[in-house]
CSV table of C-alpha atoms in Angstrom, one decimal:
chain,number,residue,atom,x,y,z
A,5,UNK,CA,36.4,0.9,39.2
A,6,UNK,CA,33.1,-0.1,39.1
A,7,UNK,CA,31.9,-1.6,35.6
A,8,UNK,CA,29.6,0.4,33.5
A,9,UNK,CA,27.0,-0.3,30.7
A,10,UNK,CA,27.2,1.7,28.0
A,11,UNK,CA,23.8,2.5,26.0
A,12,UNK,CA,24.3,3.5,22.9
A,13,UNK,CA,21.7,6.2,22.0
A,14,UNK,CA,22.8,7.5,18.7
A,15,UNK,CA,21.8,5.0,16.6
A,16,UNK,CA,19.3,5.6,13.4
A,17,UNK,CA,15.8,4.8,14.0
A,18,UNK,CA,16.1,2.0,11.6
A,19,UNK,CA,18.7,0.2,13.3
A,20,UNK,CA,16.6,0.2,16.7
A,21,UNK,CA,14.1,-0.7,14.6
A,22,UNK,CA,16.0,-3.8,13.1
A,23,UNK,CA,17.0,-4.8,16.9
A,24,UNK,CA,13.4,-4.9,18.6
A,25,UNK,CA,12.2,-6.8,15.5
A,26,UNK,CA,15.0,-9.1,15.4
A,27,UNK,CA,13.7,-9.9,19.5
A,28,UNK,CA,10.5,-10.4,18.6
A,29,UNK,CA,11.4,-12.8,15.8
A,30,UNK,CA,13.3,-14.7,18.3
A,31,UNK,CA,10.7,-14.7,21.1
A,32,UNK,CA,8.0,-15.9,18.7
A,33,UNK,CA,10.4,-18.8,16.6
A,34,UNK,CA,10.8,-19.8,20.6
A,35,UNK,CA,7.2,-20.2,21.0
A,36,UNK,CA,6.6,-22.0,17.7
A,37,UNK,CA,4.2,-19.2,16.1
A,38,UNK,CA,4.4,-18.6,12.2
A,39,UNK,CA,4.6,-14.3,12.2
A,40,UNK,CA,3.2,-13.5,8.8
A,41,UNK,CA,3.6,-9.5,7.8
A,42,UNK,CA,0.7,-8.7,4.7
A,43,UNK,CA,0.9,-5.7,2.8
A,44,UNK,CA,-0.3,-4.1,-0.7
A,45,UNK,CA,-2.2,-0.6,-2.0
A,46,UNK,CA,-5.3,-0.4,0.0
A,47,UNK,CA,-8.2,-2.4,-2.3
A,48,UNK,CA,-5.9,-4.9,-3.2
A,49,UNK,CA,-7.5,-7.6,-1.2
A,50,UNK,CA,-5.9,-8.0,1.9
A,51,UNK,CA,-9.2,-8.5,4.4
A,52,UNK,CA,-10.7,-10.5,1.9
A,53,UNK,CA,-7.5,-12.9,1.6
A,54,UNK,CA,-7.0,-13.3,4.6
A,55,UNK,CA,-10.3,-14.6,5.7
A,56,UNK,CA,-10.4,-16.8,3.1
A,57,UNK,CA,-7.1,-18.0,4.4
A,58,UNK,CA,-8.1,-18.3,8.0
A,59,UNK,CA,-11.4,-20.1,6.9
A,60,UNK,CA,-9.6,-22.9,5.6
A,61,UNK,CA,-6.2,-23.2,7.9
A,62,UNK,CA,-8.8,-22.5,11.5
A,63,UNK,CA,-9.5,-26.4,12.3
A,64,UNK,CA,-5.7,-27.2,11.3
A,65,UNK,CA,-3.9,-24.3,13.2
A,66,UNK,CA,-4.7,-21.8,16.2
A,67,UNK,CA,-4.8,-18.5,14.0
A,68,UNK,CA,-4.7,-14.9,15.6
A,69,UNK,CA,-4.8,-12.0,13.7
A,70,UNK,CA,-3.9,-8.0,14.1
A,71,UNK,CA,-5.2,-5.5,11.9
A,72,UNK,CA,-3.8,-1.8,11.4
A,73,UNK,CA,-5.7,1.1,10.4
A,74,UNK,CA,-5.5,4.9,11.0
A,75,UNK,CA,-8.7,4.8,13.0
A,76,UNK,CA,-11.5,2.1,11.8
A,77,UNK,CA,-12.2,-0.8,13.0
A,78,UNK,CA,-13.8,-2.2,10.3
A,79,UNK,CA,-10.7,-4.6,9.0
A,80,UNK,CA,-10.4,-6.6,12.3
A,81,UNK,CA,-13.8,-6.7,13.3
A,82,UNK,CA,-14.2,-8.4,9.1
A,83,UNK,CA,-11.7,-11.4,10.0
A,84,UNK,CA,-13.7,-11.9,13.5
A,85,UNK,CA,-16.9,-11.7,12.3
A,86,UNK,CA,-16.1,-13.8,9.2
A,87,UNK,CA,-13.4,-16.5,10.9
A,88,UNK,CA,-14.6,-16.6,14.6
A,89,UNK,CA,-10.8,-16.2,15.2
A,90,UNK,CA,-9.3,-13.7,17.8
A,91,UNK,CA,-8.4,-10.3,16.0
A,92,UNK,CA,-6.7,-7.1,17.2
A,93,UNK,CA,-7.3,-3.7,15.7
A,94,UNK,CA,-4.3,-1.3,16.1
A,95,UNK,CA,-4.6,2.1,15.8
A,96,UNK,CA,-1.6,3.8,14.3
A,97,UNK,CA,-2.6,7.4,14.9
A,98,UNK,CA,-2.1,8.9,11.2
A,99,UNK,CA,0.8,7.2,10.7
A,100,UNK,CA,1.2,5.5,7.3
A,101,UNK,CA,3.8,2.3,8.6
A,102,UNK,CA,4.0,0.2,11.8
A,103,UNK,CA,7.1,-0.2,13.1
A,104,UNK,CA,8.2,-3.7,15.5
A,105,UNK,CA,7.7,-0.9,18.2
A,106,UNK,CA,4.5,-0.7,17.8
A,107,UNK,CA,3.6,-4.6,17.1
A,108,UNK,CA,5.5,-5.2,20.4
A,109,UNK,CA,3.2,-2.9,21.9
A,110,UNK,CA,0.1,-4.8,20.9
A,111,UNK,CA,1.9,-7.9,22.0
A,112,UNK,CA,1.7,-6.5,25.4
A,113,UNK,CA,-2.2,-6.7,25.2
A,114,UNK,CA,-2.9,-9.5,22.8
A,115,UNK,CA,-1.5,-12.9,24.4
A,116,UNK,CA,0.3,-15.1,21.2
A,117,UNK,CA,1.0,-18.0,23.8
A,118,UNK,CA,-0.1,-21.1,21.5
A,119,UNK,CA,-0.1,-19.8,18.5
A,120,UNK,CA,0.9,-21.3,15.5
A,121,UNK,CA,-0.1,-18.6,13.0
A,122,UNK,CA,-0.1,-14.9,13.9
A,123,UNK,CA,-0.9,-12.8,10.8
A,124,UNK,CA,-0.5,-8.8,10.7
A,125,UNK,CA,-2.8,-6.7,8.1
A,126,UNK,CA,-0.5,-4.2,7.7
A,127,UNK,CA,-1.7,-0.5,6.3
A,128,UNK,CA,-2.5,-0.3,2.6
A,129,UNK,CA,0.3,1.3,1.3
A,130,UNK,CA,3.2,0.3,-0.7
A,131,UNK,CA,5.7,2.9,0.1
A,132,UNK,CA,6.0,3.7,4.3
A,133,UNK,CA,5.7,0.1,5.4
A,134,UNK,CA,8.3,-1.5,3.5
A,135,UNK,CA,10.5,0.2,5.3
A,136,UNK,CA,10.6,-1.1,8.9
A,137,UNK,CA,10.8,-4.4,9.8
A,138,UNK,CA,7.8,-5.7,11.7
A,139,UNK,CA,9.5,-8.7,13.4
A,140,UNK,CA,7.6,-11.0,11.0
A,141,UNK,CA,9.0,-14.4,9.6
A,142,UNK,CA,8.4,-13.9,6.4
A,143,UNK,CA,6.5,-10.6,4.7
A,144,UNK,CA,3.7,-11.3,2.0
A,145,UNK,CA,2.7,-8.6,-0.3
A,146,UNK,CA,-0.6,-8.4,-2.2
A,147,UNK,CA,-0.6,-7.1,-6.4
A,148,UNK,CA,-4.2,-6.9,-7.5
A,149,UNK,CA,-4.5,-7.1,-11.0
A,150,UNK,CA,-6.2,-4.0,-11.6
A,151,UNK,CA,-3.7,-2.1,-10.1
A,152,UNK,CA,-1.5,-3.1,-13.3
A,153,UNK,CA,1.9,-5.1,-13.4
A,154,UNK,CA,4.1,-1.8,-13.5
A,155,UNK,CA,3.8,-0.9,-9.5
A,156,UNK,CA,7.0,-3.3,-9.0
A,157,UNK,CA,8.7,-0.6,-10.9
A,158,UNK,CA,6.7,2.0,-9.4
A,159,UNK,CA,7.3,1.1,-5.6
A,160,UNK,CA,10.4,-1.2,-6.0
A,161,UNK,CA,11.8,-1.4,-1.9
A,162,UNK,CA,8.2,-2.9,-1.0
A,163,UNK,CA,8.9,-5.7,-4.0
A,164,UNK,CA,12.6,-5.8,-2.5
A,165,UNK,CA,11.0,-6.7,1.0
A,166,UNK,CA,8.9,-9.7,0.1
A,167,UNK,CA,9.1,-13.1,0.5
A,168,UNK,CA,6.1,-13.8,-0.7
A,169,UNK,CA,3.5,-12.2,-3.7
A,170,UNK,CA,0.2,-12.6,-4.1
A,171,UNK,CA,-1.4,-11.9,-7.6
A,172,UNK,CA,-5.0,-11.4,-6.6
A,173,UNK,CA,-7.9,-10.7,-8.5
A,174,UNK,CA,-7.1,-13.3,-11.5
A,175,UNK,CA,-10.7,-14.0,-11.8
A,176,UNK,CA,-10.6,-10.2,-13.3
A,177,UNK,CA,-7.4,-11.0,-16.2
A,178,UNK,CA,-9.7,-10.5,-18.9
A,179,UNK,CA,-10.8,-7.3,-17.6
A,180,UNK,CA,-7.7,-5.6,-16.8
A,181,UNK,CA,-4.3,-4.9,-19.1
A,182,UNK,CA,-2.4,-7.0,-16.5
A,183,UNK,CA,0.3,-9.3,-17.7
A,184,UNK,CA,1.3,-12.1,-15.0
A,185,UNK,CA,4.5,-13.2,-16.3
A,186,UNK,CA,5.5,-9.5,-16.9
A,187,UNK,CA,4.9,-8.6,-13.1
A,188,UNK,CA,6.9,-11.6,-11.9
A,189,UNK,CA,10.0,-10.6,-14.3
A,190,UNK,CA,10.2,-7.1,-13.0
A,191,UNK,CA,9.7,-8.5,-9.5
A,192,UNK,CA,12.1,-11.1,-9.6
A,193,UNK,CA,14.4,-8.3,-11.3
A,194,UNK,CA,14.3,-6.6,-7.9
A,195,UNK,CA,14.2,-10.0,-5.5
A,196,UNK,CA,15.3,-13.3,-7.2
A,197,UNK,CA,13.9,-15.1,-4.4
A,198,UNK,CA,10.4,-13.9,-4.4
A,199,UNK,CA,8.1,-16.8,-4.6
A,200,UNK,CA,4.3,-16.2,-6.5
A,201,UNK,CA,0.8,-17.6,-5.8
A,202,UNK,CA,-1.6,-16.3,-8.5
A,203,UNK,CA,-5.0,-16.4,-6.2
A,204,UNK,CA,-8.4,-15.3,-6.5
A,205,UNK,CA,-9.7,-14.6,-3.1
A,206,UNK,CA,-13.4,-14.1,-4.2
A,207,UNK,CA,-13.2,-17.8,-6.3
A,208,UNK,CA,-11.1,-19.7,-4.1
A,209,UNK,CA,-8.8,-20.0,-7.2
A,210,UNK,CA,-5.4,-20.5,-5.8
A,211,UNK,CA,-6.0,-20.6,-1.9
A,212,UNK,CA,-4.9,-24.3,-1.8
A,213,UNK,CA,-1.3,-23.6,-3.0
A,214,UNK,CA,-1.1,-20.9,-0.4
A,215,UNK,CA,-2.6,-23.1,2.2
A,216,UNK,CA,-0.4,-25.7,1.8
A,217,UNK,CA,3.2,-22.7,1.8
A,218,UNK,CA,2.0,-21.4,5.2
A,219,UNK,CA,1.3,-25.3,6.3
A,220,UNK,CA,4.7,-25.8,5.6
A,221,UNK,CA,6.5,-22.7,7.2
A,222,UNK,CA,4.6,-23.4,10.1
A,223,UNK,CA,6.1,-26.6,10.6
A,224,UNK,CA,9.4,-24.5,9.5
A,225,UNK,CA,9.0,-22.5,12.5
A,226,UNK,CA,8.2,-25.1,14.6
A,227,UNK,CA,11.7,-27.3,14.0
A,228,UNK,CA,13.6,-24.1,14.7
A,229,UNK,CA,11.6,-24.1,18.2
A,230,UNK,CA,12.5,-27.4,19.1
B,25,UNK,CA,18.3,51.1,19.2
B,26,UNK,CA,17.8,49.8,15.9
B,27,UNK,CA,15.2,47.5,14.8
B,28,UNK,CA,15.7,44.0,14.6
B,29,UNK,CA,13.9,41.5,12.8
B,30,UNK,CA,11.8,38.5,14.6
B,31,UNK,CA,11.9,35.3,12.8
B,32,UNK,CA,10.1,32.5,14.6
B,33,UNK,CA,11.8,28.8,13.7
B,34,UNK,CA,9.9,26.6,16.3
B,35,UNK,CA,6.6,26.6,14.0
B,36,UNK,CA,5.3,22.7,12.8
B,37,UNK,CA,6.4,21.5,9.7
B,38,UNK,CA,3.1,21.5,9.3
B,39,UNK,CA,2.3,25.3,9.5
B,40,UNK,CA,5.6,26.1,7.7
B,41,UNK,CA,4.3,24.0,5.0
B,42,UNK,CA,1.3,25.5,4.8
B,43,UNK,CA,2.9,29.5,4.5
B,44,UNK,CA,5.1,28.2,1.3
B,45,UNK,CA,1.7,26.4,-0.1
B,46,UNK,CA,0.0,29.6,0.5
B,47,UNK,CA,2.9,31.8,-1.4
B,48,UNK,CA,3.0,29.3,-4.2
B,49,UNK,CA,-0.6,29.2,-4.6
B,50,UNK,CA,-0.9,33.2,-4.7
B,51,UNK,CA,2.3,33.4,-7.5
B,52,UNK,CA,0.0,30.9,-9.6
B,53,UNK,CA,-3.5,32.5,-9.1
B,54,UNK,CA,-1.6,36.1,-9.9
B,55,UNK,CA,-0.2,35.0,-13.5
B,56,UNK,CA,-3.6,32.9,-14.0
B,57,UNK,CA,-2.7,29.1,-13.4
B,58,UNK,CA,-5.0,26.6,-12.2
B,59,UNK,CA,-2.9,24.0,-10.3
B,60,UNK,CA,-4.6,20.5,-9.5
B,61,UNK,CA,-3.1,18.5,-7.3
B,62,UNK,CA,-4.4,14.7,-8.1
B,63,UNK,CA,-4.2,12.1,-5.2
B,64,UNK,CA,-5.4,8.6,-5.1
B,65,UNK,CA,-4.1,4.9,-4.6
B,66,UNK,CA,-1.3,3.3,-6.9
B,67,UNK,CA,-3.0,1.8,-9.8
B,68,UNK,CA,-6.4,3.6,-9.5
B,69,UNK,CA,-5.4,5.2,-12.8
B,70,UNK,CA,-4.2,8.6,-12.4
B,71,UNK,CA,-1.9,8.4,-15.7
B,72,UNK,CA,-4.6,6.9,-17.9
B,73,UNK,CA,-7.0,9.6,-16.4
B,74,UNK,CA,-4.7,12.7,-17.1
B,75,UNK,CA,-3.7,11.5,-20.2
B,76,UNK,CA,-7.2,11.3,-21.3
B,77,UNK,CA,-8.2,14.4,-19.6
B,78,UNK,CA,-4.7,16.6,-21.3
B,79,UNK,CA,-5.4,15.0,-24.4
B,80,UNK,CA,-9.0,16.6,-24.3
B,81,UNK,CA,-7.9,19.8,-23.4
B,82,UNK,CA,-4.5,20.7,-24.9
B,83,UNK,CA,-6.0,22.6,-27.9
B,84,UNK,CA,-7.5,25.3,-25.5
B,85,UNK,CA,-5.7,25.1,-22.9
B,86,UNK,CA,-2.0,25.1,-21.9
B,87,UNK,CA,-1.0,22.5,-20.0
B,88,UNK,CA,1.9,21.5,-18.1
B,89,UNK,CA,2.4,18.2,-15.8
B,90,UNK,CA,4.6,17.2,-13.1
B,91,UNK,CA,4.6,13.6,-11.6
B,92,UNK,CA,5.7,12.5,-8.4
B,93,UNK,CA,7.5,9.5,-7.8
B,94,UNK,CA,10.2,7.5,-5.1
B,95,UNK,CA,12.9,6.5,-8.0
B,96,UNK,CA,10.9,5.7,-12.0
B,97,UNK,CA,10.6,8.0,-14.0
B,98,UNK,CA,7.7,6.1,-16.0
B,99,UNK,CA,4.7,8.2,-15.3
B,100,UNK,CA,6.1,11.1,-16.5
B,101,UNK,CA,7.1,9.4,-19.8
B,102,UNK,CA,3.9,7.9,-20.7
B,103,UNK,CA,2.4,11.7,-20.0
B,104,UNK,CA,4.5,13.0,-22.8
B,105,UNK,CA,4.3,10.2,-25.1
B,106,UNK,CA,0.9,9.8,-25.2
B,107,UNK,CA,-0.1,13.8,-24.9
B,108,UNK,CA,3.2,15.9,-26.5
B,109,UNK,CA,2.8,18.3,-23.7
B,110,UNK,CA,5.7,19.1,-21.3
B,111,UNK,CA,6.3,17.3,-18.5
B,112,UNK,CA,8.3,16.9,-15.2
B,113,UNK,CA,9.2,13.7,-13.3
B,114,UNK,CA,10.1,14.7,-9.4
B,115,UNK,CA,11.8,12.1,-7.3
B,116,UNK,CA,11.0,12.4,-4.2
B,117,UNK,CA,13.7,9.6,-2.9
B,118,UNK,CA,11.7,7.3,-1.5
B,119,UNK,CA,9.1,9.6,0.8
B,120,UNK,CA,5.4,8.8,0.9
B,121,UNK,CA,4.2,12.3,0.4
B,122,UNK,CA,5.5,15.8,-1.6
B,123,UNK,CA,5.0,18.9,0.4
B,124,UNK,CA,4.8,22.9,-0.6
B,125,UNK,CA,8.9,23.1,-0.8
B,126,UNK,CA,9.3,19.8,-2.8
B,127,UNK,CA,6.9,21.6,-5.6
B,128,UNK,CA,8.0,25.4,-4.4
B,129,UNK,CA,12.0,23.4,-5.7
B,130,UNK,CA,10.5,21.7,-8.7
B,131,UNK,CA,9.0,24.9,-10.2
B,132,UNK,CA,12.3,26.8,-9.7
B,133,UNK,CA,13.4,24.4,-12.5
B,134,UNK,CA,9.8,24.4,-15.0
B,135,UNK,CA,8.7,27.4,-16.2
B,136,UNK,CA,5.1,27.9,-15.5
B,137,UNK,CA,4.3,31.3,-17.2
B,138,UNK,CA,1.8,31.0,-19.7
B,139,UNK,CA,0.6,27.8,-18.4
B,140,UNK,CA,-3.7,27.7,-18.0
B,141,UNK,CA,-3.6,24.4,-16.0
B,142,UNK,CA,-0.7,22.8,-14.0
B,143,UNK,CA,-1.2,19.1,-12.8
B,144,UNK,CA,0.9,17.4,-10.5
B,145,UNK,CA,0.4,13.5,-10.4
B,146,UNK,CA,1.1,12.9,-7.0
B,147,UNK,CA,2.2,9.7,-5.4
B,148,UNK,CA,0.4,6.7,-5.2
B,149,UNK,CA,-0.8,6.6,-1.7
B,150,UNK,CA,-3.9,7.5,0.9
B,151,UNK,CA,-2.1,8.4,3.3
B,152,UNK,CA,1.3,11.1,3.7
B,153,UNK,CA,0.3,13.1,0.5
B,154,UNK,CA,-3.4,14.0,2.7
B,155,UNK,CA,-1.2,16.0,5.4
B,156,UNK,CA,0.6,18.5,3.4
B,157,UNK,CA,-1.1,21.5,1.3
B,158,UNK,CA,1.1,21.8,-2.3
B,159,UNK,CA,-0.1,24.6,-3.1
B,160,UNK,CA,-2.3,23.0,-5.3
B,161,UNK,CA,-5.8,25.3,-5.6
B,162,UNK,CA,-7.9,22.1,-5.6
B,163,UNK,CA,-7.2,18.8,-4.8
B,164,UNK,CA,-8.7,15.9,-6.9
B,165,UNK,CA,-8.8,12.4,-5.4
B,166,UNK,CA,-9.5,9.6,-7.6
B,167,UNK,CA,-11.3,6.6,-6.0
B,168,UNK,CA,-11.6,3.3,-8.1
B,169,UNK,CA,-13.9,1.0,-8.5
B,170,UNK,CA,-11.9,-2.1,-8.0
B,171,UNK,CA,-10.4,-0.7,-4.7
B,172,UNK,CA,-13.9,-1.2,-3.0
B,173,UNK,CA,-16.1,1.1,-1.9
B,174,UNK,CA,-14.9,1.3,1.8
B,175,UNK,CA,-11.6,3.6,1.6
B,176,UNK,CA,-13.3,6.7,2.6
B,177,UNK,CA,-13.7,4.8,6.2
B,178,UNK,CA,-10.4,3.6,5.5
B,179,UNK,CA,-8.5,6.9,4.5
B,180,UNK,CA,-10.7,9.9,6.1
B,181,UNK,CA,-8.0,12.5,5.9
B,182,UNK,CA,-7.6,12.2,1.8
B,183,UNK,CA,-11.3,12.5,1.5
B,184,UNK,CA,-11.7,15.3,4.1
B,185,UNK,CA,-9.3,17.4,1.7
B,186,UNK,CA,-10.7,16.7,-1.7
B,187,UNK,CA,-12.3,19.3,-3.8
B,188,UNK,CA,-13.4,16.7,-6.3
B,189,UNK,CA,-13.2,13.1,-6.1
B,190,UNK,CA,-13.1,11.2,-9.8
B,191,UNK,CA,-15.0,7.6,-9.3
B,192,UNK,CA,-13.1,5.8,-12.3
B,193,UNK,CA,-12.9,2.2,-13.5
B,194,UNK,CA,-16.6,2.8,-13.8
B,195,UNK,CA,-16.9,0.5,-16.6
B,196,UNK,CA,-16.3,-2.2,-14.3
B,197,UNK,CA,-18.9,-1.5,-11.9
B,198,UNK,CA,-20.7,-5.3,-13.1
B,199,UNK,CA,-17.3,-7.4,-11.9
B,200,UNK,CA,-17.0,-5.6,-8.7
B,201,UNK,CA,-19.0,-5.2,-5.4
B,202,UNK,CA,-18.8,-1.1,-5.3
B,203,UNK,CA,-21.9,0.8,-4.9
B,204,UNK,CA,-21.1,4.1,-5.8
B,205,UNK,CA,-24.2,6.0,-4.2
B,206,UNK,CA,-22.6,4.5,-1.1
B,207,UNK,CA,-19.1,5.6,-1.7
B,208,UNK,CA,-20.8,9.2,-2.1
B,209,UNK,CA,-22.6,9.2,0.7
B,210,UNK,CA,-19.3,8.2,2.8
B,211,UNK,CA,-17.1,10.9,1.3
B,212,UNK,CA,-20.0,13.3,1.7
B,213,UNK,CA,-19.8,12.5,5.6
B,214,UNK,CA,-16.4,13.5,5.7
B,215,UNK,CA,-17.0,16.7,3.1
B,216,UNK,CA,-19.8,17.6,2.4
B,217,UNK,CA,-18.4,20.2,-0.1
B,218,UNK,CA,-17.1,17.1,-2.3
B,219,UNK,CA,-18.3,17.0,-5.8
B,220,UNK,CA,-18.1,13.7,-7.5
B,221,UNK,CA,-16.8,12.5,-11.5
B,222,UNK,CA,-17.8,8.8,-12.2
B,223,UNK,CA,-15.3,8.2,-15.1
B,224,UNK,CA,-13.8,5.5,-17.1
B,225,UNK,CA,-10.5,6.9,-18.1
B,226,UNK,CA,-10.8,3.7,-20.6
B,227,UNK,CA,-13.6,4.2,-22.3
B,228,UNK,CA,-14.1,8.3,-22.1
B,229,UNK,CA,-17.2,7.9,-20.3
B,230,UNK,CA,-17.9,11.1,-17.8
B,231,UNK,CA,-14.4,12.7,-19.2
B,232,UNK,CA,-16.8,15.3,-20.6
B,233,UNK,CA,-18.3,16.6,-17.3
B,234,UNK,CA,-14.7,16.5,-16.1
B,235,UNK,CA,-13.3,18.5,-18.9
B,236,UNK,CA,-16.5,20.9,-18.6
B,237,UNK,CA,-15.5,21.2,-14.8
B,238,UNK,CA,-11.9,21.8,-15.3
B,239,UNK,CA,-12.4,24.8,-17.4
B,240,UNK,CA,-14.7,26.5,-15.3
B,241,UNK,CA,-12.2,26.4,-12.8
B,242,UNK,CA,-9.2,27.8,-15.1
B,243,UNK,CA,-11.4,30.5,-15.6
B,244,UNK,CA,-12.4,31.3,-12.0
B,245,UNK,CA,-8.2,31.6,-11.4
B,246,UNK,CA,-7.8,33.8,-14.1
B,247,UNK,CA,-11.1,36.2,-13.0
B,248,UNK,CA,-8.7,36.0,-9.7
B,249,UNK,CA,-5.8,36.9,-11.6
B,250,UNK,CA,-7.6,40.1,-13.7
């Protein structure tokens, strides 16, 4: 008798999910491109961020970008017009997540060949997306101060998720009831690892700390690839 | 041959949705509720605004409250500590969104009769809660000012569905770039039947016109109701 594959077909959505972002982690460590995942509540900053980001990491590393929205444009066309970088808006058809799927999908039309950095905007929304695994290296959420320091305990999974938090809008602590060391507690409370850069992204307050994490988890990805 | 009874199961979730939205609506016009159904971003301030807005109302009116959220039950606290009325936390286990059947189910355990106003804080998000009708007889979005004034681009759907759309955070209109006339003239694209609060749920500024407005509303259900 003849050998035969067996596909398994019945698995949940979130376990194919898991699979096809666990290739696409692979494929890009391979390559030697940083995949960063950014998500918050929309207004917390994320455009904003990540230009400022771009703008000072463009002459150091080769930056792409993807941005996804239900149906604008107007994120990705931000970062291009305000970095000169390469960016990619997806369009997610009403959906309020994007799945590795879907981000190897835009792979197929947006070349990451010589990458270092590839960044993903995800949606602005702190509940769908932390559920499905992009294929990112590490997943960076954004708290703006005015949104208060209780949406850890609000939105827990996405806190859960993230390697990474950005506390954005400091220039605005006097303004706002917003206690830093309270937001970090309960956060920490749901993911002792989580590691904090308090940044403003309108000041510049902050960027250089940042600068200098994805500097070095570039180079982190880079001695995996070798 | 005797009759037999047609029902058809291969409708949308959608349209199913709507029939139980459209029940639960009717029950609550006929014993002369107003239901609000109150929409916006996490951390644009929909507790601090109802509490303000209950807390303005309870002596003429009677109010109840129901808040939406994946696992805390913190919203629905602060409600009734800070206003004494009754009030109902829903967990939705970890959805994005709470549809007609989710409420239909959460009324079967809160008495309504006698109630003039029933609010449901929904969850904080711009994108699931948009799709599905609650029954709710209007829908109030709350944009603030710190989230930019962009989201209507961002979000179409929420705004496309709003009845009223509450500008709040308007007392810090000087720290952020957020042109309101702008932000109206956006929503207004997508609805052109919007009508617009500016409010500071801090500081009481606009609650008034709010309050005003509510109240004609509760008693345009209960001329239904008569």
């Amino acid at each position: 008798m003849s050998e035969v594959k067996i596909i398994q077909v019945n698995e949940s959505v979130f376990a194919q999910n898991d699979k096809t972002a666990a290739l696409l982690r692979e494929r890009l460590t391979g390559q030697g491109t940083l995949f960063l995942n950014v998500m918050s509540s929309p207004g917390s900053g994320k455009t904003t961020t990540l230009v400022a980001l771009i703008n000072r990491l463009k002459d150091r590393l080769s930056i792409g970008e993807m941005d996804v929205d239900i149906e604008s444009s107007l994120d990705a066309q931000r970062v291009a017009d305000r970095t000169g970088i390469r960016s990619l808006q997806i369009h997610n058809g009403g959906l309020c997540h994007i799945d590795a799927d879907m981000t190897a999908r835009a792979l197929l039309e947006y070349d990451t060949a010589g990458l270092d950095l590839l960044i993903l905007e995800n949606i602005g929304n702190l509940v769908c997306p932390a559920e499905f695994d992009t294929g990112a290296h590490k997943n960076v959420t954004i708290l703006s101060v005015p949104e208060g320091d209780d949406k850890p305990l609000k939105y827990p999974l996405m806190y859960q998720v993230s390697d990474v938090v950005l506390i954005n809008k400091i220039d605005a602590l006097d303004y706002f009831d917003f206690d830093t060391e309270r937001a970090k507690a309960r956060i920490l409370a749901l993911n002792p690892r989580a590691v904090f850069f308090p940044i403003s992204a309108k000041t510049g307050e902050g960027m250089d700390a940042l600068c200098a994490w994805v500097l070095r988890e570039v180079e982190a990805v880079k001695a995996q690839a070798r």
